[in-house]
Amino acid sequence: MRSLAFAAALLIAGPAAAQSALLHGAPWQAEIYSNFSGWTGKDKARPQYAREERCGGSLIAAGWILTAAHCIDQDQVDRGWRVRLGTLDARDGGVTYRIDRLVTHPDYRPETKDGPPLNDLALLHFVADGQTDPSAADHPPIPIRLNGSRAGDGAIGTGADVTVTGWGKNKSGKGARFSPMLREVDVQTVSCNLAPGYRGKVNAAMLCAGAPGKDSCQGDSGGPLILTYGEPVLVGVVSWGIGCGNGSNPGLYVRIDRNNYLDWIGQVTKANPKLNRAN
Ligand code: 4AZ
């Protein structure tokens, strides 16, 4: 993926320069990170952002992050994993929050050796605490609209221009590195069944997207797949893949539309007002 900050700099250079498909960045982008401090040995030598970075996520409503279920469990919430919002820089930028509730999709099933996770979604509710910059309340981050939330939103077919963002690895396998700065890559939706590794293992609640040498990768999970034609809208959540950017197996995303997960997200975030109350 290329750096969003770099893309923005190119944009300023003039109309001939490459343009980011996300003209105004990705203000809904969240980072889910571990603030564990007891690292030892080889882990201690790695940069802090690389030790802490766990997953991406998207702000979808005030106080709510949509991410992948495989990104976080209740144990990790209890150990103090946090959410970071409002920055391209995962090292120390933005504003961080305490996670006070995790709602994993009731039908989530982890990946198996034969195939991808099922219903790989979780919702995180977050609140400000003593580590949260108090001035953050003056400029709340901007949520991304969910596909299907407006009349006229359809299911995403193949050949749609979409963009994925994250702090994940630059390749699969040895020598791969997390990125300290948020990166983005423009890809296209493709048929999952054309991928030899996915045929027969995917279902209609999944979406595949890729382009030659372009993909999401480990650490990007939970992050947004955005439809970039017109107003940005969240159409997918980074979930799984066989390798990264290897040409034959595109990235696999949880599909978001009227027939897929919109009701569940609405129920969790709206139907129980108690869950929306900061405590
Ligand atoms: C992962 O391990 C992962 N190439 C995420 C996305 C992709 C592969 C792996 C897509 O979280």
PDB file of C-alpha atoms and ligand atoms in Angstrom:
ATOM      1  CA  MET A   1       0.000   0.000   0.000  1.00  0.00           C
ATOM      2  CA  ARG A   2       1.184   3.544  -0.515  1.00  0.00           C
ATOM      3  CA  SER A   3       1.307   6.081   2.253  1.00  0.00           C
ATOM      4  CA  LEU A   4      -1.743   8.321   2.561  1.00  0.00           C
ATOM      5  CA  ALA A   5       0.444  11.184   3.689  1.00  0.00           C
ATOM      6  CA  PHE A   6       2.607  10.713   0.606  1.00  0.00           C
ATOM      7  CA  ALA A   7      -0.448  10.630  -1.629  1.00  0.00           C
ATOM      8  CA  ALA A   8      -1.649  13.878  -0.113  1.00  0.00           C
ATOM      9  CA  ALA A   9       1.724  15.490  -0.745  1.00  0.00           C
ATOM     10  CA  LEU A  10       1.591  14.434  -4.376  1.00  0.00           C
ATOM     11  CA  LEU A  11      -1.884  15.884  -4.676  1.00  0.00           C
ATOM     12  CA  ILE A  12      -0.586  19.283  -3.654  1.00  0.00           C
ATOM     13  CA  ALA A  13       2.119  19.031  -6.324  1.00  0.00           C
ATOM     14  CA  GLY A  14      -0.395  19.524  -9.125  1.00  0.00           C
ATOM     15  CA  PRO A  15      -3.003  17.915 -11.342  1.00  0.00           C
ATOM     16  CA  ALA A  16      -0.532  15.670 -13.142  1.00  0.00           C
ATOM     17  CA  ALA A  17       0.343  13.942  -9.872  1.00  0.00           C
ATOM     18  CA  ALA A  18      -1.173  10.648  -8.778  1.00  0.00           C
ATOM     19  CA  GLN A  19      -4.373  11.128  -6.802  1.00  0.00           C
ATOM     20  CA  SER A  20      -5.543   9.268  -3.791  1.00  0.00           C
ATOM     21  CA  ALA A  21      -8.955   7.696  -4.302  1.00  0.00           C
ATOM     22  CA  LEU A  22      -9.719   8.868  -0.766  1.00  0.00           C
ATOM     23  CA  LEU A  23      -9.407  12.575  -1.429  1.00  0.00           C
ATOM     24  CA  HIS A  24      -9.856  13.563   2.175  1.00  0.00           C
ATOM     25  CA  GLY A  25      -8.045  10.684   3.813  1.00  0.00           C
ATOM     26  CA  ALA A  26      -9.747   8.138   6.029  1.00  0.00           C
ATOM     27  CA  PRO A  27     -10.923  10.007   9.146  1.00  0.00           C
ATOM     28  CA  TRP A  28     -13.021   6.998  10.234  1.00  0.00           C
ATOM     29  CA  GLN A  29      -9.952   4.736  10.380  1.00  0.00           C
ATOM     30  CA  ALA A  30      -9.295   3.224  13.801  1.00  0.00           C
ATOM     31  CA  GLU A  31      -6.358   1.275  15.152  1.00  0.00           C
ATOM     32  CA  ILE A  32      -6.883  -1.472  17.728  1.00  0.00           C
ATOM     33  CA  TYR A  33      -3.739  -1.881  19.736  1.00  0.00           C
ATOM     34  CA  SER A  34      -2.347  -3.628  22.765  1.00  0.00           C
ATOM     35  CA  ASN A  35      -0.774  -1.386  25.374  1.00  0.00           C
ATOM     36  CA  PHE A  36       1.053  -4.276  27.011  1.00  0.00           C
ATOM     37  CA  SER A  37       4.357  -3.072  28.469  1.00  0.00           C
ATOM     38  CA  GLY A  38       6.106  -6.271  29.596  1.00  0.00           C
ATOM     39  CA  TRP A  39       7.890  -7.107  26.331  1.00  0.00           C
ATOM     40  CA  THR A  40      11.082  -9.122  26.562  1.00  0.00           C
ATOM     41  CA  GLY A  41      13.791 -10.442  24.262  1.00  0.00           C
ATOM     42  CA  LYS A  42      13.396 -10.009  20.524  1.00  0.00           C
ATOM     43  CA  ASP A  43       9.980  -8.374  20.932  1.00  0.00           C
ATOM     44  CA  LYS A  44      11.479  -5.638  23.054  1.00  0.00           C
ATOM     45  CA  ALA A  45      13.845  -4.691  20.230  1.00  0.00           C
ATOM     46  CA  ARG A  46      11.033  -4.137  17.726  1.00  0.00           C
ATOM     47  CA  PRO A  47       9.611  -0.638  17.313  1.00  0.00           C
ATOM     48  CA  GLN A  48       6.792   0.018  19.741  1.00  0.00           C
ATOM     49  CA  TYR A  49       4.182   0.618  17.018  1.00  0.00           C
ATOM     50  CA  ALA A  50       4.950  -2.779  15.495  1.00  0.00           C
ATOM     51  CA  ARG A  51       4.529  -4.544  18.834  1.00  0.00           C
ATOM     52  CA  GLU A  52       1.307  -2.734  19.619  1.00  0.00           C
ATOM     53  CA  GLU A  53      -0.475  -2.751  16.272  1.00  0.00           C
ATOM     54  CA  ARG A  54      -3.120  -5.431  16.166  1.00  0.00           C
ATOM     55  CA  CYS A  55      -5.863  -4.513  13.728  1.00  0.00           C
ATOM     56  CA  GLY A  56      -7.749  -1.815  11.930  1.00  0.00           C
ATOM     57  CA  GLY A  57     -11.336  -0.789  12.423  1.00  0.00           C
ATOM     58  CA  SER A  58     -13.874   1.777  11.260  1.00  0.00           C
ATOM     59  CA  LEU A  59     -15.764   4.347  13.260  1.00  0.00           C
ATOM     60  CA  ILE A  60     -19.366   3.731  12.185  1.00  0.00           C
ATOM     61  CA  ALA A  61     -21.317   5.711  14.804  1.00  0.00           C
ATOM     62  CA  ALA A  62     -20.479   7.827  17.840  1.00  0.00           C
ATOM     63  CA  GLY A  63     -18.624   5.538  20.226  1.00  0.00           C
ATOM     64  CA  TRP A  64     -18.716   2.457  17.987  1.00  0.00           C
ATOM     65  CA  ILE A  65     -15.987   0.736  15.961  1.00  0.00           C
ATOM     66  CA  LEU A  66     -16.667  -2.057  13.501  1.00  0.00           C
ATOM     67  CA  THR A  67     -13.784  -4.511  13.208  1.00  0.00           C
ATOM     68  CA  ALA A  68     -13.141  -8.198  12.497  1.00  0.00           C
ATOM     69  CA  ALA A  69     -14.127 -10.737  15.163  1.00  0.00           C
ATOM     70  CA  HIS A  70     -10.753 -12.472  14.849  1.00  0.00           C
ATOM     71  CA  CYS A  71      -9.039  -9.231  15.895  1.00  0.00           C
ATOM     72  CA  ILE A  72     -10.005  -9.141  19.532  1.00  0.00           C
ATOM     73  CA  ASP A  73     -11.589 -11.224  22.276  1.00  0.00           C
ATOM     74  CA  GLN A  74     -12.907 -10.437  25.739  1.00  0.00           C
ATOM     75  CA  ASP A  75      -9.605 -11.407  27.402  1.00  0.00           C
ATOM     76  CA  GLN A  76      -7.809  -8.779  25.370  1.00  0.00           C
ATOM     77  CA  VAL A  77     -10.439  -6.167  26.185  1.00  0.00           C
ATOM     78  CA  ASP A  78      -9.958  -7.054  29.865  1.00  0.00           C
ATOM     79  CA  ARG A  79      -6.185  -6.677  29.474  1.00  0.00           C
ATOM     80  CA  GLY A  80      -6.690  -3.094  28.347  1.00  0.00           C
ATOM     81  CA  TRP A  81      -6.420  -3.132  24.573  1.00  0.00           C
ATOM     82  CA  ARG A  82      -7.341   0.320  23.268  1.00  0.00           C
ATOM     83  CA  VAL A  83      -8.680   2.122  20.231  1.00  0.00           C
ATOM     84  CA  ARG A  84      -6.815   4.932  18.484  1.00  0.00           C
ATOM     85  CA  LEU A  85      -8.618   7.409  16.245  1.00  0.00           C
ATOM     86  CA  GLY A  86      -7.808  10.573  14.374  1.00  0.00           C
ATOM     87  CA  THR A  87      -4.304  10.008  13.064  1.00  0.00           C
ATOM     88  CA  LEU A  88      -2.345   8.653  10.135  1.00  0.00           C
ATOM     89  CA  ASP A  89       0.512   7.900  12.523  1.00  0.00           C
ATOM     90  CA  ALA A  90       0.110   4.770  14.648  1.00  0.00           C
ATOM     91  CA  ARG A  91       3.165   5.565  16.760  1.00  0.00           C
ATOM     92  CA  ASP A  92       1.744   8.211  19.044  1.00  0.00           C
ATOM     93  CA  GLY A  93      -0.727  10.360  17.168  1.00  0.00           C
ATOM     94  CA  GLY A  94      -4.446  10.828  17.536  1.00  0.00           C
ATOM     95  CA  VAL A  95      -6.633  10.158  20.521  1.00  0.00           C
ATOM     96  CA  THR A  96      -6.950   6.852  22.340  1.00  0.00           C
ATOM     97  CA  TYR A  97      -9.931   5.373  24.142  1.00  0.00           C
ATOM     98  CA  ARG A  98     -10.784   2.563  26.520  1.00  0.00           C
ATOM     99  CA  ILE A  99     -12.870  -0.274  25.089  1.00  0.00           C
ATOM    100  CA  ASP A 100     -15.800  -0.872  27.445  1.00  0.00           C
ATOM    101  CA  ARG A 101     -17.765  -3.400  25.439  1.00  0.00           C
ATOM    102  CA  LEU A 102     -17.101  -6.063  22.827  1.00  0.00           C
ATOM    103  CA  VAL A 103     -19.975  -7.574  20.846  1.00  0.00           C
ATOM    104  CA  THR A 104     -18.752 -10.402  18.636  1.00  0.00           C
ATOM    105  CA  HIS A 105     -21.126 -11.579  15.907  1.00  0.00           C
ATOM    106  CA  PRO A 106     -23.112 -14.470  17.426  1.00  0.00           C
ATOM    107  CA  ASP A 107     -22.370 -16.718  14.427  1.00  0.00           C
ATOM    108  CA  TYR A 108     -18.649 -15.948  14.187  1.00  0.00           C
ATOM    109  CA  ARG A 109     -16.521 -19.038  13.503  1.00  0.00           C
ATOM    110  CA  PRO A 110     -12.725 -18.767  13.402  1.00  0.00           C
ATOM    111  CA  GLU A 111     -10.802 -19.738  10.268  1.00  0.00           C
ATOM    112  CA  THR A 112     -10.006 -23.398   9.788  1.00  0.00           C
ATOM    113  CA  LYS A 113      -7.190 -25.007   7.839  1.00  0.00           C
ATOM    114  CA  ASP A 114      -9.606 -25.284   4.923  1.00  0.00           C
ATOM    115  CA  GLY A 115     -11.103 -21.890   4.828  1.00  0.00           C
ATOM    116  CA  PRO A 116     -11.880 -18.392   5.995  1.00  0.00           C
ATOM    117  CA  PRO A 117     -13.606 -17.329   9.203  1.00  0.00           C
ATOM    118  CA  LEU A 118     -17.388 -16.983   9.005  1.00  0.00           C
ATOM    119  CA  ASN A 119     -19.261 -13.830  10.058  1.00  0.00           C
ATOM    120  CA  ASP A 120     -15.930 -12.276  11.021  1.00  0.00           C
ATOM    121  CA  LEU A 121     -17.301  -9.103  12.622  1.00  0.00           C
ATOM    122  CA  ALA A 122     -17.201  -7.484  16.020  1.00  0.00           C
ATOM    123  CA  LEU A 123     -18.427  -4.179  17.385  1.00  0.00           C
ATOM    124  CA  LEU A 124     -16.425  -2.294  19.992  1.00  0.00           C
ATOM    125  CA  HIS A 125     -17.846   0.426  22.141  1.00  0.00           C
ATOM    126  CA  PHE A 126     -15.302   2.886  23.475  1.00  0.00           C
ATOM    127  CA  VAL A 127     -15.225   5.627  26.083  1.00  0.00           C
ATOM    128  CA  ALA A 128     -12.837   8.356  27.125  1.00  0.00           C
ATOM    129  CA  ASP A 129     -10.715   7.696  30.201  1.00  0.00           C
ATOM    130  CA  GLY A 130      -7.706   9.202  31.944  1.00  0.00           C
ATOM    131  CA  GLN A 131      -5.464   8.499  28.939  1.00  0.00           C
ATOM    132  CA  THR A 132      -7.815  10.198  26.469  1.00  0.00           C
ATOM    133  CA  ASP A 133      -6.925  13.717  25.376  1.00  0.00           C
ATOM    134  CA  PRO A 134      -9.814  15.750  26.887  1.00  0.00           C
ATOM    135  CA  SER A 135      -9.785  18.228  23.993  1.00  0.00           C
ATOM    136  CA  ALA A 136     -10.794  15.392  21.636  1.00  0.00           C
ATOM    137  CA  ALA A 137     -14.459  15.956  22.487  1.00  0.00           C
ATOM    138  CA  ASP A 138     -14.256  19.310  20.682  1.00  0.00           C
ATOM    139  CA  HIS A 139     -13.514  17.700  17.327  1.00  0.00           C
ATOM    140  CA  PRO A 140     -15.075  14.251  17.163  1.00  0.00           C
ATOM    141  CA  PRO A 141     -13.856  11.955  14.373  1.00  0.00           C
ATOM    142  CA  ILE A 142     -16.053  11.372  11.356  1.00  0.00           C
ATOM    143  CA  PRO A 143     -17.860   8.030  10.998  1.00  0.00           C
ATOM    144  CA  ILE A 144     -18.075   6.203   7.674  1.00  0.00           C
ATOM    145  CA  ARG A 145     -21.528   5.500   6.296  1.00  0.00           C
ATOM    146  CA  LEU A 146     -22.458   1.834   5.976  1.00  0.00           C
ATOM    147  CA  ASN A 147     -23.417   0.457   2.587  1.00  0.00           C
ATOM    148  CA  GLY A 148     -27.145  -0.266   2.601  1.00  0.00           C
ATOM    149  CA  SER A 149     -27.999   2.513   5.014  1.00  0.00           C
ATOM    150  CA  ARG A 150     -29.558   4.640   2.285  1.00  0.00           C
ATOM    151  CA  ALA A 151     -32.147   3.865  -0.393  1.00  0.00           C
ATOM    152  CA  GLY A 152     -30.304   3.245  -3.637  1.00  0.00           C
ATOM    153  CA  ASP A 153     -27.345   1.489  -2.005  1.00  0.00           C
ATOM    154  CA  GLY A 154     -26.966  -1.878  -3.671  1.00  0.00           C
ATOM    155  CA  ALA A 155     -24.980  -5.045  -3.241  1.00  0.00           C
ATOM    156  CA  ILE A 156     -21.450  -4.660  -4.651  1.00  0.00           C
ATOM    157  CA  GLY A 157     -20.801  -6.630  -7.806  1.00  0.00           C
ATOM    158  CA  THR A 158     -17.470  -7.319  -9.463  1.00  0.00           C
ATOM    159  CA  GLY A 159     -15.344  -4.603 -11.070  1.00  0.00           C
ATOM    160  CA  ALA A 160     -16.112  -1.932  -8.473  1.00  0.00           C
ATOM    161  CA  ASP A 161     -13.328   0.499  -7.555  1.00  0.00           C
ATOM    162  CA  VAL A 162     -12.638   0.185  -3.849  1.00  0.00           C
ATOM    163  CA  THR A 163      -9.886   1.278  -1.482  1.00  0.00           C
ATOM    164  CA  VAL A 164      -8.501  -0.437   1.594  1.00  0.00           C
ATOM    165  CA  THR A 165      -6.479   1.278   4.308  1.00  0.00           C
ATOM    166  CA  GLY A 166      -4.350   0.060   7.188  1.00  0.00           C
ATOM    167  CA  TRP A 167      -1.102  -0.125   9.164  1.00  0.00           C
ATOM    168  CA  GLY A 168      -0.629  -3.773   8.260  1.00  0.00           C
ATOM    169  CA  LYS A 169       2.310  -5.638   6.756  1.00  0.00           C
ATOM    170  CA  ASN A 170       3.837  -4.714   3.420  1.00  0.00           C
ATOM    171  CA  LYS A 171       3.977  -8.349   2.291  1.00  0.00           C
ATOM    172  CA  SER A 172       3.385 -11.854   3.592  1.00  0.00           C
ATOM    173  CA  GLY A 173       6.132 -14.074   4.921  1.00  0.00           C
ATOM    174  CA  LYS A 174       9.667 -13.299   6.018  1.00  0.00           C
ATOM    175  CA  GLY A 175      10.899  -9.740   6.377  1.00  0.00           C
ATOM    176  CA  ALA A 176       7.416  -8.236   6.310  1.00  0.00           C
ATOM    177  CA  ARG A 177       6.942  -5.006   8.219  1.00  0.00           C
ATOM    178  CA  PHE A 178       4.039  -3.134   9.729  1.00  0.00           C
ATOM    179  CA  SER A 179       3.745   0.458   8.580  1.00  0.00           C
ATOM    180  CA  PRO A 180       3.971   3.285  11.125  1.00  0.00           C
ATOM    181  CA  MET A 181       1.943   5.506   8.768  1.00  0.00           C
ATOM    182  CA  LEU A 182      -1.498   4.610   7.454  1.00  0.00           C
ATOM    183  CA  ARG A 183      -1.335   3.290   3.926  1.00  0.00           C
ATOM    184  CA  GLU A 184      -3.969   2.827   1.284  1.00  0.00           C
ATOM    185  CA  VAL A 185      -4.323   0.785  -1.841  1.00  0.00           C
ATOM    186  CA  ASP A 186      -6.867   0.981  -4.657  1.00  0.00           C
ATOM    187  CA  VAL A 187      -8.191  -2.409  -5.707  1.00  0.00           C
ATOM    188  CA  GLN A 188     -11.194  -3.819  -7.568  1.00  0.00           C
ATOM    189  CA  THR A 189     -13.837  -6.274  -6.501  1.00  0.00           C
ATOM    190  CA  VAL A 190     -13.412  -9.649  -8.200  1.00  0.00           C
ATOM    191  CA  SER A 191     -15.228 -12.958  -8.104  1.00  0.00           C
ATOM    192  CA  CYS A 192     -14.031 -15.022  -5.134  1.00  0.00           C
ATOM    193  CA  ASN A 193     -14.736 -18.188  -7.081  1.00  0.00           C
ATOM    194  CA  LEU A 194     -12.036 -17.360  -9.645  1.00  0.00           C
ATOM    195  CA  ALA A 195      -9.435 -17.761  -6.897  1.00  0.00           C
ATOM    196  CA  PRO A 196      -8.189 -21.353  -6.749  1.00  0.00           C
ATOM    197  CA  GLY A 197      -7.691 -21.215  -2.983  1.00  0.00           C
ATOM    198  CA  TYR A 198     -11.186 -19.883  -2.276  1.00  0.00           C
ATOM    199  CA  ARG A 199     -13.439 -21.804  -4.650  1.00  0.00           C
ATOM    200  CA  GLY A 200     -16.134 -23.610  -2.691  1.00  0.00           C
ATOM    201  CA  LYS A 201     -15.025 -22.088   0.622  1.00  0.00           C
ATOM    202  CA  VAL A 202     -16.572 -18.650   0.406  1.00  0.00           C
ATOM    203  CA  ASN A 203     -20.187 -17.589   0.792  1.00  0.00           C
ATOM    204  CA  ALA A 204     -22.428 -14.733  -0.311  1.00  0.00           C
ATOM    205  CA  ALA A 205     -21.621 -12.729   2.824  1.00  0.00           C
ATOM    206  CA  MET A 206     -18.017 -12.340   1.619  1.00  0.00           C
ATOM    207  CA  LEU A 207     -16.434 -10.102  -0.973  1.00  0.00           C
ATOM    208  CA  CYS A 208     -13.095 -10.430  -2.759  1.00  0.00           C
ATOM    209  CA  ALA A 209     -10.944  -7.548  -3.959  1.00  0.00           C
ATOM    210  CA  GLY A 210      -7.492  -7.199  -5.405  1.00  0.00           C
ATOM    211  CA  ALA A 211      -5.337  -5.972  -8.262  1.00  0.00           C
ATOM    212  CA  PRO A 212      -1.945  -7.155  -9.498  1.00  0.00           C
ATOM    213  CA  GLY A 213       0.469  -6.798  -6.569  1.00  0.00           C
ATOM    214  CA  LYS A 214      -2.073  -4.844  -4.510  1.00  0.00           C
ATOM    215  CA  ASP A 215      -3.738  -6.202  -1.411  1.00  0.00           C
ATOM    216  CA  SER A 216      -4.390  -5.898   2.267  1.00  0.00           C
ATOM    217  CA  CYS A 217      -2.262  -8.036   4.574  1.00  0.00           C
ATOM    218  CA  GLN A 218      -1.773  -9.135   8.159  1.00  0.00           C
ATOM    219  CA  GLY A 219      -2.511  -6.241  10.514  1.00  0.00           C
ATOM    220  CA  ASP A 220      -4.966  -4.624   8.113  1.00  0.00           C
ATOM    221  CA  SER A 221      -7.697  -6.950   9.378  1.00  0.00           C
ATOM    222  CA  GLY A 222     -10.803  -5.299  10.712  1.00  0.00           C
ATOM    223  CA  GLY A 223     -10.109  -2.193   8.633  1.00  0.00           C
ATOM    224  CA  PRO A 224     -12.328  -0.594   6.029  1.00  0.00           C
ATOM    225  CA  LEU A 225     -12.908  -1.428   2.384  1.00  0.00           C
ATOM    226  CA  ILE A 226     -14.376   1.752   0.938  1.00  0.00           C
ATOM    227  CA  LEU A 227     -16.298   2.279  -2.269  1.00  0.00           C
ATOM    228  CA  THR A 228     -14.670   5.350  -3.727  1.00  0.00           C
ATOM    229  CA  TYR A 229     -17.122   6.236  -6.492  1.00  0.00           C
ATOM    230  CA  GLY A 230     -18.892   9.314  -5.164  1.00  0.00           C
ATOM    231  CA  GLU A 231     -19.357   9.729  -1.447  1.00  0.00           C
ATOM    232  CA  PRO A 232     -17.254   7.153   0.443  1.00  0.00           C
ATOM    233  CA  VAL A 233     -19.198   4.246   1.889  1.00  0.00           C
ATOM    234  CA  LEU A 234     -18.076   1.164   3.819  1.00  0.00           C
ATOM    235  CA  VAL A 235     -18.663  -1.965   1.728  1.00  0.00           C
ATOM    236  CA  GLY A 236     -16.333  -4.441   3.422  1.00  0.00           C
ATOM    237  CA  VAL A 237     -14.167  -5.337   6.408  1.00  0.00           C
ATOM    238  CA  VAL A 238     -10.687  -6.854   5.951  1.00  0.00           C
ATOM    239  CA  SER A 239     -10.933 -10.489   7.054  1.00  0.00           C
ATOM    240  CA  TRP A 240      -8.706 -13.085   5.463  1.00  0.00           C
ATOM    241  CA  GLY A 241      -6.539 -14.171   2.579  1.00  0.00           C
ATOM    242  CA  ILE A 242      -4.095 -16.768   1.359  1.00  0.00           C
ATOM    243  CA  GLY A 243      -0.886 -14.757   1.327  1.00  0.00           C
ATOM    244  CA  CYS A 244      -0.916 -11.114   0.324  1.00  0.00           C
ATOM    245  CA  GLY A 245      -0.833  -9.642  -3.169  1.00  0.00           C
ATOM    246  CA  ASN A 246       0.301 -12.870  -4.769  1.00  0.00           C
ATOM    247  CA  GLY A 247      -1.899 -12.485  -7.833  1.00  0.00           C
ATOM    248  CA  SER A 248      -3.960 -15.648  -7.567  1.00  0.00           C
ATOM    249  CA  ASN A 249      -5.768 -15.140  -4.261  1.00  0.00           C
ATOM    250  CA  PRO A 250      -7.278 -11.692  -3.667  1.00  0.00           C
ATOM    251  CA  GLY A 251      -8.077 -10.247  -0.254  1.00  0.00           C
ATOM    252  CA  LEU A 252     -11.246 -11.554   1.355  1.00  0.00           C
ATOM    253  CA  TYR A 253     -13.611  -9.117   3.048  1.00  0.00           C
ATOM    254  CA  VAL A 254     -16.808  -9.359   5.061  1.00  0.00           C
ATOM    255  CA  ARG A 255     -19.546  -7.912   2.880  1.00  0.00           C
ATOM    256  CA  ILE A 256     -21.606  -5.015   4.259  1.00  0.00           C
ATOM    257  CA  ASP A 257     -24.972  -4.261   2.676  1.00  0.00           C
ATOM    258  CA  ARG A 258     -28.688  -4.364   3.349  1.00  0.00           C
ATOM    259  CA  ASN A 259     -28.734  -8.167   3.212  1.00  0.00           C
ATOM    260  CA  ASN A 260     -25.519  -8.630   5.113  1.00  0.00           C
ATOM    261  CA  TYR A 261     -24.982  -7.479   8.690  1.00  0.00           C
ATOM    262  CA  LEU A 262     -26.711  -4.097   8.491  1.00  0.00           C
ATOM    263  CA  ASP A 263     -29.542  -5.265  10.783  1.00  0.00           C
ATOM    264  CA  TRP A 264     -27.150  -6.791  13.301  1.00  0.00           C
ATOM    265  CA  ILE A 265     -25.025  -3.632  13.384  1.00  0.00           C
ATOM    266  CA  GLY A 266     -28.154  -1.508  13.794  1.00  0.00           C
ATOM    267  CA  GLN A 267     -29.473  -3.679  16.614  1.00  0.00           C
ATOM    268  CA  VAL A 268     -26.235  -3.586  18.557  1.00  0.00           C
ATOM    269  CA  THR A 269     -25.483   0.112  18.117  1.00  0.00           C
ATOM    270  CA  LYS A 270     -28.970   1.588  18.271  1.00  0.00           C
ATOM    271  CA  ALA A 271     -31.524  -0.762  19.744  1.00  0.00           C
ATOM    272  CA  ASN A 272     -30.044  -0.782  23.212  1.00  0.00           C
ATOM    273  CA  PRO A 273     -29.449   2.831  24.244  1.00  0.00           C
ATOM    274  CA  LYS A 274     -27.793   1.670  27.461  1.00  0.00           C
ATOM    275  CA  LEU A 275     -24.860   0.433  25.411  1.00  0.00           C
ATOM    276  CA  ASN A 276     -24.377   3.902  23.997  1.00  0.00           C
ATOM    277  CA  ARG A 277     -24.015   5.542  27.335  1.00  0.00           C
ATOM    278  CA  ALA A 278     -20.451   6.384  28.316  1.00  0.00           C
ATOM    279  CA  ASN A 279     -19.717   5.066  31.785  1.00  0.00           C
TER     280      ASN A 279
HETATM  281  C1  4AZ B   1      -4.499 -11.416   8.046  1.00  0.00           C
HETATM  282  O1  4AZ B   1      -3.764 -12.341   8.357  1.00  0.00           O
HETATM  283  C2  4AZ B   1      -4.768 -11.155   6.611  1.00  0.00           C
HETATM  284  N1  4AZ B   1      -4.427 -10.569   1.674  1.00  0.00           N
HETATM  285  C3  4AZ B   1      -5.535 -10.081   6.239  1.00  0.00           C
HETATM  286  C4  4AZ B   1      -5.782  -9.834   4.895  1.00  0.00           C
HETATM  287  C5  4AZ B   1      -5.254 -10.670   3.950  1.00  0.00           C
HETATM  288  C6  4AZ B   1      -4.469 -11.738   4.309  1.00  0.00           C
HETATM  289  C7  4AZ B   1      -4.222 -11.986   5.645  1.00  0.00           C
HETATM  290  C8  4AZ B   1      -5.535 -10.369   2.519  1.00  0.00           C
HETATM  291  O2  4AZ B   1      -5.009 -10.710   8.904  1.00  0.00           O
END
